[in-house]
C-alpha positions in Angstrom: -1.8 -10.7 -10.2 -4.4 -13.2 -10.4 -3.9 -16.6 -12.1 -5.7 -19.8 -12.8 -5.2 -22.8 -10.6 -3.4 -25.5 -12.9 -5.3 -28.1 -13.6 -8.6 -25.8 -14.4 -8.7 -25.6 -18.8 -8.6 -22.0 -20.1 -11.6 -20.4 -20.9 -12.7 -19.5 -24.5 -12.8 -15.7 -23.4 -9.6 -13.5 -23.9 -7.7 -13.3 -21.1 -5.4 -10.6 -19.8 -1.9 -12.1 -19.7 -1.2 -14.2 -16.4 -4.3 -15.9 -17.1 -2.6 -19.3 -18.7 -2.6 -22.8 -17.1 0.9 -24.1 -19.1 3.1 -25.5 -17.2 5.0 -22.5 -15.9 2.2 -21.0 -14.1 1.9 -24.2 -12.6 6.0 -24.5 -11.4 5.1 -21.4 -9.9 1.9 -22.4 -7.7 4.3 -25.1 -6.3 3.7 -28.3 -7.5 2.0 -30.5 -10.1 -1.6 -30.2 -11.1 -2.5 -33.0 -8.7 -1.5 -31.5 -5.3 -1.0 -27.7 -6.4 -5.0 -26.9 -6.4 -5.5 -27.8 -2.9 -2.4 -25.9 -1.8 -3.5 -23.0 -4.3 -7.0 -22.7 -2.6 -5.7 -23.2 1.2 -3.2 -20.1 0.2 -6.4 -18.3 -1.5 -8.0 -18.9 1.5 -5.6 -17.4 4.0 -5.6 -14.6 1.9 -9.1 -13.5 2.2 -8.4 -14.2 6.3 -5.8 -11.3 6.1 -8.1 -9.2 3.9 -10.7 -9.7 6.3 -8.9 -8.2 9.4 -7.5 -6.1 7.6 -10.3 -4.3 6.5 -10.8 -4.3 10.2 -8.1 -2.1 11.3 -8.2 0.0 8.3 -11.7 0.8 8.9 -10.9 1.6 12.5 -8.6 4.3 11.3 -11.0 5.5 8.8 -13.4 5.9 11.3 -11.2 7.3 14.4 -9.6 9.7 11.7 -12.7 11.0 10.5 -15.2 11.3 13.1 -13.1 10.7 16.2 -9.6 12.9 15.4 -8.8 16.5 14.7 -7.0 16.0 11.6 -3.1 17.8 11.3 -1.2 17.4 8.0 0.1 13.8 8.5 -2.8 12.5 9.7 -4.1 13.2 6.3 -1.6 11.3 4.6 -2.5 8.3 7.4 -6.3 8.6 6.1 -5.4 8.5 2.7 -3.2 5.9 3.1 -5.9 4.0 5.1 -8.4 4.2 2.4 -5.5 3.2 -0.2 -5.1 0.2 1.5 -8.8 -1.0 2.6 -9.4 -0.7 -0.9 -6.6 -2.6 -1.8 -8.0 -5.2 0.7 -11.7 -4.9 -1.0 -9.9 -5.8 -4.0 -8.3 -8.7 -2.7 -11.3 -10.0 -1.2 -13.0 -9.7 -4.3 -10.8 -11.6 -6.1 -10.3 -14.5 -3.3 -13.8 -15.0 -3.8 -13.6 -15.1 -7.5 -11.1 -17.5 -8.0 -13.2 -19.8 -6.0 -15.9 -19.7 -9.0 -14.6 -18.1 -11.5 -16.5 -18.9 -14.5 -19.3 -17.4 -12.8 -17.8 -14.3 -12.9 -17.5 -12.1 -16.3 -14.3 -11.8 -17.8 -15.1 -8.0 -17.7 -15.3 -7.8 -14.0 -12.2 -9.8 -13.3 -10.2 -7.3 -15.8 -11.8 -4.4 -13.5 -11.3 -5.7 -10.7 -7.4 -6.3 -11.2 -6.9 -2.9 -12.3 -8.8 -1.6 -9.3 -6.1 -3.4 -7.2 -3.3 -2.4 -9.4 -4.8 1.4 -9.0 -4.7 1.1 -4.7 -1.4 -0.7 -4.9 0.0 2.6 -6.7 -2.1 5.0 -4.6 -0.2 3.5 -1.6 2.7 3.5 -2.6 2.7 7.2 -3.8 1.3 8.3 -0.4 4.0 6.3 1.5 6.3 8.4 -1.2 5.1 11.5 -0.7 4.8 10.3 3.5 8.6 9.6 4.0 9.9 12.6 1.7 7.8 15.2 4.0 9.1 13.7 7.0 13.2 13.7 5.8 12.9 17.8 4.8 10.9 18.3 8.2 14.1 16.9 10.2 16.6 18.4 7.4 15.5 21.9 7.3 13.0 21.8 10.0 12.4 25.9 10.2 12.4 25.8 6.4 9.2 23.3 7.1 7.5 25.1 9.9 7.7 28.3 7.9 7.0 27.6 4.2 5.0 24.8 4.1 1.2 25.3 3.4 -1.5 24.0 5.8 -3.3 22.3 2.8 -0.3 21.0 0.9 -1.1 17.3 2.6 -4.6 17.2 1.1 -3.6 18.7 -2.4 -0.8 16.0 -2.8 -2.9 13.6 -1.6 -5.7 14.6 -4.1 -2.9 14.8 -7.0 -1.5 11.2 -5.8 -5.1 10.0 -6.5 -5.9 11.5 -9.4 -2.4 10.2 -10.8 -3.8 6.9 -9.7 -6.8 6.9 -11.0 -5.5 8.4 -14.6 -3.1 5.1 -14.3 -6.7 3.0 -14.1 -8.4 4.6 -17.4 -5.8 4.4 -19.6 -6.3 0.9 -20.7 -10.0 1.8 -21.6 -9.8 4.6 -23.7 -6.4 3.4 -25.5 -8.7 2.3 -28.9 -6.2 -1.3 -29.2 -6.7 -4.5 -28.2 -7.4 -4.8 -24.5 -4.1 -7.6 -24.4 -1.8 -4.8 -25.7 -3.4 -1.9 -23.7 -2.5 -4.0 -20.7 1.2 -3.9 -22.3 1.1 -0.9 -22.5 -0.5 0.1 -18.6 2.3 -2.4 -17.4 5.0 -0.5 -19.3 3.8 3.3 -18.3 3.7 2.0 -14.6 6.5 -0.2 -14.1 9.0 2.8 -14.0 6.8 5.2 -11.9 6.8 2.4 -9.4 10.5 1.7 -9.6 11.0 5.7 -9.1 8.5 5.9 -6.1 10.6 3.0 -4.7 13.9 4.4 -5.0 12.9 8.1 -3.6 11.0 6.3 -0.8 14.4 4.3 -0.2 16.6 7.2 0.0 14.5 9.5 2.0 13.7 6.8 4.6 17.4 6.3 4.7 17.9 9.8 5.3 15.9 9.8 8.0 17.0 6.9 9.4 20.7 8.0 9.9 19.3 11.5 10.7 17.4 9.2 13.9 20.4 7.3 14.5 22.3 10.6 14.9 20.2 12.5 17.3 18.7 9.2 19.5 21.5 9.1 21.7 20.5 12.4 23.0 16.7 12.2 23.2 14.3 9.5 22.4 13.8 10.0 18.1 9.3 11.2 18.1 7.1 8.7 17.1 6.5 9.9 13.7 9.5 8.8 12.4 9.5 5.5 13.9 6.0 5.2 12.5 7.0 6.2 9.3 10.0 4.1 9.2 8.6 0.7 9.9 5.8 1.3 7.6 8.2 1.9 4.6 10.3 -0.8 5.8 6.9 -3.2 5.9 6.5 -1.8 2.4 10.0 -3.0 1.3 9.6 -6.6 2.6 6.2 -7.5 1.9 4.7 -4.6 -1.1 7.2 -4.7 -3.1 7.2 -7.9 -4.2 4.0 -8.0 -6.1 4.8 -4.9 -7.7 8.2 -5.8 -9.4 7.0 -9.7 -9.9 3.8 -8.2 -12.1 6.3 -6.2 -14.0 8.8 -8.6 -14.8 6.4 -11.5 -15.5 4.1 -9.1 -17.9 6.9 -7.5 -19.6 10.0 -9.8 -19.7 8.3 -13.6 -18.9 10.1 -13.9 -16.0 9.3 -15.1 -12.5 11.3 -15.0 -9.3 8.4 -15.6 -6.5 5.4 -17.9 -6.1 2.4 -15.9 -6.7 0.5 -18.0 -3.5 3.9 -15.9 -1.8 3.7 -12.4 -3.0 -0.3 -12.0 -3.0 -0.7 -12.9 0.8 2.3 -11.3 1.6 1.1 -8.1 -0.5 -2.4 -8.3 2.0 -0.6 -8.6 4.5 1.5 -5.6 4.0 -1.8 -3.4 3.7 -3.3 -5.0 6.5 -0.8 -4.6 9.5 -0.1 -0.9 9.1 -2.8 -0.3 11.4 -1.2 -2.4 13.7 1.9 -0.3 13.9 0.1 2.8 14.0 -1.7 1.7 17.7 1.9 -0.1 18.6 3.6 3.3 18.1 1.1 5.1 20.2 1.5 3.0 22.8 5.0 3.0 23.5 5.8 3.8 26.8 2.4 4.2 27.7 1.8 0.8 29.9 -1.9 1.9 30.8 -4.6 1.0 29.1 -6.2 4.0 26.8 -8.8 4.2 24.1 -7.7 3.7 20.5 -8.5 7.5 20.0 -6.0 8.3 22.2 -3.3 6.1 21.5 -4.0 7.0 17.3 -3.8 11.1 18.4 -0.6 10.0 20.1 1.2 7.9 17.0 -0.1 11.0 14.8 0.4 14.1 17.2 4.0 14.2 17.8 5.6 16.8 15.8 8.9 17.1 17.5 11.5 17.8 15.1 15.0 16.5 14.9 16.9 19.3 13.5 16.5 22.2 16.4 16.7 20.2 19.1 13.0 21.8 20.0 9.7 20.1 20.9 6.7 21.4 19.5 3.1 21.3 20.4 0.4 18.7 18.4 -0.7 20.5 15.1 -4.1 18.7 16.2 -5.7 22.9 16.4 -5.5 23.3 12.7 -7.6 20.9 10.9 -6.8 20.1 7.0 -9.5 19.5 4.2 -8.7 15.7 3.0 -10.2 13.2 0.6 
């Protein structure tokens, strides 16, 4: 959620709410308007550093994913959830840059711009939905999943994820009120989708955590899981925050975090997934291998928990994706 440094005046143009300079916004940027602007920009600053390489990893998974990589059904959900969060990252950028200048900058571009991060920010976290709920009915009823599930269900959730998304991003501009009430409004409509993505991300991650827990002390739990676990638990600890602190600061006036806290820890949530993707693949692997490889390996194992059964990599049956 982007907001004024404190000690700039507010502009004559209508502003989208989180725009002010009272003195609340400028408890929450940590200090008076003296000091706060310097320790504002340093943290704007550090931001657009962990957009920057993040960008960089994301577009080295958009790229091995695409070009490199066979595709299998969860390496779709990966690519989507790559581009989800490089354009998060874009986003970010963007507005690091603008908030260097920002009279420069038209108000309607700043408006579009925060929704365009608003609109990734819910992309992701649908895809890491949809991610973790695939993966607890694969180790629940594992035959179920081998036998019933469609080769191109990946790409047409993903497609639906988007287009839910995007749906999200146009309904302040065709809503025919004021833009300050239609941004009420998009705050209202996604607030409890994000709270119910949250809390059916939370249980099936939990799920499959115990279901992990219960089989690793026979066998070594696949790398999938362990993929998919530490990125929903990267979610919960460094996502999240933005999300609920937008929601309760537009609709209730109330603020628990720093935003120069939540926004770099929201970039930095989009920006280390790659990270654990190339960790994951490399575990137990002490020789050096091409990113390819170690990606294909992070995204390739498909044993399942429930039959006690190791299958081979779905990398032979390539998926139409976005």
């Amino acid at each position: 959620m982007e907001r004024r440094p404190p000690n700039m005046t507010v502009s004559p143009t209508p502003e989208y709410p989180g725009y002010g300079s009272d003195n609340s916004t400028q408890i929450r940027k940590g200090g008076s308007s003296s000091g706060s602007l310097d320790f504002y920009g340093w943290m704007n600053i550090l931001s657009l550093l962990i957009a920057l390489l993040g960008l960089v990893g994301n577009g080295a998974v958009l790229w091995l994913l695409s070009f490199r990589i066979r595709r299998n059904h969860f390496s779709v959900y990966i690519l989507n959830l790559a581009a989800a969060d490089a354009l998060f990252l874009c986003g970010s950028l963007l507005k690091s840059i603008v908030q260097f200048n920002e009279y420069s900058f038209k108000f309607s571009m700043r408006r579009n711009l925060y929704f365009l991060r608003f609109m990734s920010y819910a992309a992701g976290l649908s895809l890491l939905a949809a991610i973790s709920t695939e993966r607890c009915l694969s180790a629940l009823f594992p035959i179920w999943y081998r036998n019933c599930r469609s080769k191109h269900t990946s790409a047409a959730v993903c497609a639906g994820l988007w287009a839910l998304a995007g749906m999200f991003w146009l309904l302040p501009f065709v809503l025919p009120n004021k833009f300050s009430h239609n941004f009420v409004t998009f705050v209202t409509i996604l607030g409890p989708w994000l709270l119910l993505l949250t809390c059916v991300m939370g249980v099936s991650s939990l799920t499959l955590l115990l279901r992990v827990q219960c089989r690793s002390r026979r066998r070594r739990p696949p790398r999938l899981y362990l993929l998919v676990l530490l990125t929903v638990l990267l979610f919960l600890l460094c996502g999240l925050p933005m999300g609920v602190e937008d929601f309760l600061e537009i609709r209730f006036n109330k603020y628990l975090l720093p935003y120069w806290l939540y926004d770099p820890l929201a970039c930095v949530n989009s920006s280390v997934n790659p990270l654990i993707y190339f960790f994951v693949g490399r575990l137990g692997n002490k020789r050096r291998e091409p990113l390819r490889e170690v990606l294909q390996r992070a995204l390739g194992d498909e044993q399942e928990l429930g039959d006690g059964t190791t299958n081979t990599p779905h990398t032979s049956s390539p998926e139409t994706t976005l």
